[in-house]
CSV table of N, CA and C in Angstrom, one decimal:
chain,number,residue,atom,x,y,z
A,173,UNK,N,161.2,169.1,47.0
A,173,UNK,CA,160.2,168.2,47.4
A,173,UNK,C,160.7,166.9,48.0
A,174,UNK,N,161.7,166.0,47.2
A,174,UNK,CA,162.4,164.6,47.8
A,174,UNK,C,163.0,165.1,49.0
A,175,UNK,N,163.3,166.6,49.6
A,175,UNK,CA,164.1,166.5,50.4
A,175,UNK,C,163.4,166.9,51.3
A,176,UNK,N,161.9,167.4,51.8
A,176,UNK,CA,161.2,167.2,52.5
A,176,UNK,C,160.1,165.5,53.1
A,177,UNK,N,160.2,164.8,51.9
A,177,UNK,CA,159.9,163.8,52.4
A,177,UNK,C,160.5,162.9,52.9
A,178,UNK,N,162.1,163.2,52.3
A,178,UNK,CA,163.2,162.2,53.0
A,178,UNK,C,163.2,163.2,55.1
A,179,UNK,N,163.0,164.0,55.1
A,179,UNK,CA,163.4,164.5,56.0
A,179,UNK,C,162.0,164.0,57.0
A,180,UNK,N,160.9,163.7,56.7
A,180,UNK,CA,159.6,163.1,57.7
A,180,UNK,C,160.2,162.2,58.1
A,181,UNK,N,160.5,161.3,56.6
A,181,UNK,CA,160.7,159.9,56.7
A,181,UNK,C,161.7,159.6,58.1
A,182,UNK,N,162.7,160.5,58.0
A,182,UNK,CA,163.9,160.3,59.0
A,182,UNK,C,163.3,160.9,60.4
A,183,UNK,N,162.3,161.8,60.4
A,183,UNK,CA,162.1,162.1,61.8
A,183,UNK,C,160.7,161.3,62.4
A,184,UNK,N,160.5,160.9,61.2
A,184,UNK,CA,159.6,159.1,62.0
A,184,UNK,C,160.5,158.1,62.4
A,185,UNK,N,161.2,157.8,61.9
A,185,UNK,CA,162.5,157.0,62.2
A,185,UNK,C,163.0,157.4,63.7
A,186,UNK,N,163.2,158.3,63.9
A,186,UNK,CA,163.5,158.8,65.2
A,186,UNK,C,162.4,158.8,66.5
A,187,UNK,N,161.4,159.1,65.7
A,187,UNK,CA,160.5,159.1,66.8
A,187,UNK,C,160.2,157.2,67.3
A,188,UNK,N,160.6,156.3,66.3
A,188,UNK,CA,160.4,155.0,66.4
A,188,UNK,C,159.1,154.9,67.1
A,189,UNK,N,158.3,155.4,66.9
A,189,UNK,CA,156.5,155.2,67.2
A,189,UNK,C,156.0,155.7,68.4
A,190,UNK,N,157.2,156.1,69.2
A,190,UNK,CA,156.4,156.9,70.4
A,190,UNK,C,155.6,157.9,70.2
A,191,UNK,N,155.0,158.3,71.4
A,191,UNK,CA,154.3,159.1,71.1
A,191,UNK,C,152.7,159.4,72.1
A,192,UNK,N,152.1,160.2,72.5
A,192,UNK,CA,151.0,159.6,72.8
A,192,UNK,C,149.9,159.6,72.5
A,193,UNK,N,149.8,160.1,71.2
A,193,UNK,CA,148.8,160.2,70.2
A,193,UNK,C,148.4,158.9,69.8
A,194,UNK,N,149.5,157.6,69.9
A,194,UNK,CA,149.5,156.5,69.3
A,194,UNK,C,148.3,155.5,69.1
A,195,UNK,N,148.3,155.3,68.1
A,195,UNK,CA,147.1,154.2,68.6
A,195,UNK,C,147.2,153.1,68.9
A,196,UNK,N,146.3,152.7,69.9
A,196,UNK,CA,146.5,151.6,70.5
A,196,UNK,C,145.8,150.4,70.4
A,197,UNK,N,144.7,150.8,69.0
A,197,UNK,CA,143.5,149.3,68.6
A,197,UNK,C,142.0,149.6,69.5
A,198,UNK,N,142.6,151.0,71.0
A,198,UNK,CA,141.4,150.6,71.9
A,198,UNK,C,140.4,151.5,71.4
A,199,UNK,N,138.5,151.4,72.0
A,199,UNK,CA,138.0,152.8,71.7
A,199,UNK,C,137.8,153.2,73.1
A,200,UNK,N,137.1,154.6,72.8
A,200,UNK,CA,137.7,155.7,73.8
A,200,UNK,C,137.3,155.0,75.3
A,201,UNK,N,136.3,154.4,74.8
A,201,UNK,CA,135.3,153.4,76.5
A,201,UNK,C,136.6,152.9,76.9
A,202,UNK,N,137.2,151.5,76.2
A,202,UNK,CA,137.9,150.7,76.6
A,202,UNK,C,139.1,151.5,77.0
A,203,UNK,N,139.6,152.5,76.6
A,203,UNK,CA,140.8,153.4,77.0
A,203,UNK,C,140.8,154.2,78.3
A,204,UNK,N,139.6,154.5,78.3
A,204,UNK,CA,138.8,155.4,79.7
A,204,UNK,C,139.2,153.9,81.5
A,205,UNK,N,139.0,153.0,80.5
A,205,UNK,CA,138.7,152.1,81.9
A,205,UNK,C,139.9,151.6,81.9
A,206,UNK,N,140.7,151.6,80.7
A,206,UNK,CA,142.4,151.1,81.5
A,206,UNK,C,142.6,152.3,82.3
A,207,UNK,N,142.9,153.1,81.8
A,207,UNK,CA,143.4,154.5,82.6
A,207,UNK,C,142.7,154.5,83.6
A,208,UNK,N,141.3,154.2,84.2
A,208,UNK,CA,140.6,154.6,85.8
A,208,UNK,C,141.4,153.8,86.2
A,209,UNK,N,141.5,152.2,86.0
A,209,UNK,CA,142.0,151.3,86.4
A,209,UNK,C,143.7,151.4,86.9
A,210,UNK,N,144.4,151.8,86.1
A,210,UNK,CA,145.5,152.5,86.1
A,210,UNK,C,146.2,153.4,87.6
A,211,UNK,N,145.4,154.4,87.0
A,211,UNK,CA,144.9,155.5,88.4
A,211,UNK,C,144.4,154.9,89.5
A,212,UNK,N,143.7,153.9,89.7
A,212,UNK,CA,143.4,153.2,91.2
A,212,UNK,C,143.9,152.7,92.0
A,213,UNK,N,145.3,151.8,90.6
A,213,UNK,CA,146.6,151.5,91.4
A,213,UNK,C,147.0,152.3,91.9
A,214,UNK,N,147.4,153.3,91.1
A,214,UNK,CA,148.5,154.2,91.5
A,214,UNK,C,148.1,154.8,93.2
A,215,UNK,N,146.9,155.0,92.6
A,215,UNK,CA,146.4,156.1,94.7
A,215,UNK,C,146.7,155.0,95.4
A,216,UNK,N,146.3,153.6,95.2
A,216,UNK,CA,146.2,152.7,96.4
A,216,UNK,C,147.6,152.5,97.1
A,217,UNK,N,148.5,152.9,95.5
A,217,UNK,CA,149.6,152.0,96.0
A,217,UNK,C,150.8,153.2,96.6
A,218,UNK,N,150.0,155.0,96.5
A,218,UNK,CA,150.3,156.0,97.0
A,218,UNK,C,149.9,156.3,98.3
A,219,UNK,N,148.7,155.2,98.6
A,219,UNK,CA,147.9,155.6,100.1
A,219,UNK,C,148.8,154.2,101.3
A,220,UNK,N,149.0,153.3,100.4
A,220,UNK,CA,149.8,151.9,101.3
A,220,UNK,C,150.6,152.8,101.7
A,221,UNK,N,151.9,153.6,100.6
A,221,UNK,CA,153.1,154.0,101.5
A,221,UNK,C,152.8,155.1,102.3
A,222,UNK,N,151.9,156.0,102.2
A,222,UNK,CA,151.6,156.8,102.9
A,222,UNK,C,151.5,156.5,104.5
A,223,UNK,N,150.9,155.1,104.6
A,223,UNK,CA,150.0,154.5,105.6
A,223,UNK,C,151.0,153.9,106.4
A,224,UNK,N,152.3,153.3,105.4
A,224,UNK,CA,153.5,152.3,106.4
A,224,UNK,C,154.6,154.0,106.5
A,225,UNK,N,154.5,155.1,106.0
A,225,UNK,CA,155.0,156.0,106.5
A,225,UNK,C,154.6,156.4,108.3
A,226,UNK,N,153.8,156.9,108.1
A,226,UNK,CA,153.3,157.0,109.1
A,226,UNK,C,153.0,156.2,109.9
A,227,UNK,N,153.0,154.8,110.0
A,227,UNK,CA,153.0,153.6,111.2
A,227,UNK,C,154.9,153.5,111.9
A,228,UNK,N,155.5,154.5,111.5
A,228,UNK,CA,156.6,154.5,111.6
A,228,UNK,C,157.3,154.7,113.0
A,229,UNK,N,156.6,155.6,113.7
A,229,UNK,CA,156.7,155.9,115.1
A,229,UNK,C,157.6,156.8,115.6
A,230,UNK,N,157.3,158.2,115.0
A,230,UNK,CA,158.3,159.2,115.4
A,230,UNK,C,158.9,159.7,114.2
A,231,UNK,N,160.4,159.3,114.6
A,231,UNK,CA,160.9,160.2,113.5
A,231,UNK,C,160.9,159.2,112.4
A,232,UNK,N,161.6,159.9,111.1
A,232,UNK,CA,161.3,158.7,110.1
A,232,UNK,C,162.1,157.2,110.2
A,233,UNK,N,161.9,156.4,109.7
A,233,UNK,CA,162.8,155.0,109.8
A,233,UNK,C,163.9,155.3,108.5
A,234,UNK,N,165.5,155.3,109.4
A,234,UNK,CA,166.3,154.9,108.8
A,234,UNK,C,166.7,156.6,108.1
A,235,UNK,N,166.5,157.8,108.7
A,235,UNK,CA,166.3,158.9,108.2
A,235,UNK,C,167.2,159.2,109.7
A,236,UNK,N,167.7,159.0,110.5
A,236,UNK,CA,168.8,159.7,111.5
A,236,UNK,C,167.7,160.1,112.6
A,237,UNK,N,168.5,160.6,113.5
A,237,UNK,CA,167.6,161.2,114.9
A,237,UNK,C,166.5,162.2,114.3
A,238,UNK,N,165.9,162.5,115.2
A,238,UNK,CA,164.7,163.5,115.1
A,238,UNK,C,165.3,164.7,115.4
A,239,UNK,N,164.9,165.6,114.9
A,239,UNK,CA,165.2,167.0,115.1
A,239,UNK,C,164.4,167.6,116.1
A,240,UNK,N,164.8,168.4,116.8
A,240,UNK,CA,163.9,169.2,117.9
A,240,UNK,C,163.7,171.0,117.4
């Protein structure tokens, strides 16, 4: 028995609190709207480079000649 509780103990230790079950204090509302929020950046900030990709003019910038 001590040697299964010593053995959690040490693999909490390891885990040092990650995780993503974790809790974070928020409820599920307030957790919903970090994460939309989150995710808004992310597309916007996936649709900017998308956008200065392609304003590039041809072949890519800084990627060598264009291939034929």
């Amino acid at each position: 028995m001590f040697e299964r509780e010593r053995d959690r103990e040490r693999a909490a230790a390891r885990a040092g609190g990650k995780g993503k079950n974790g809790d974070d204090g928020l409820t599920p509302e307030q957790r919903r709207e970090r994460d939309g929020k989150a995710l808004q950046e992310k597309q916007a900030k996936k649709a900017a480079q998308a956008a200065g990709a392609s304003s590039g003019g041809g072949a890519a910038a800084g990627k060598g000649p264009a291939k034929k």
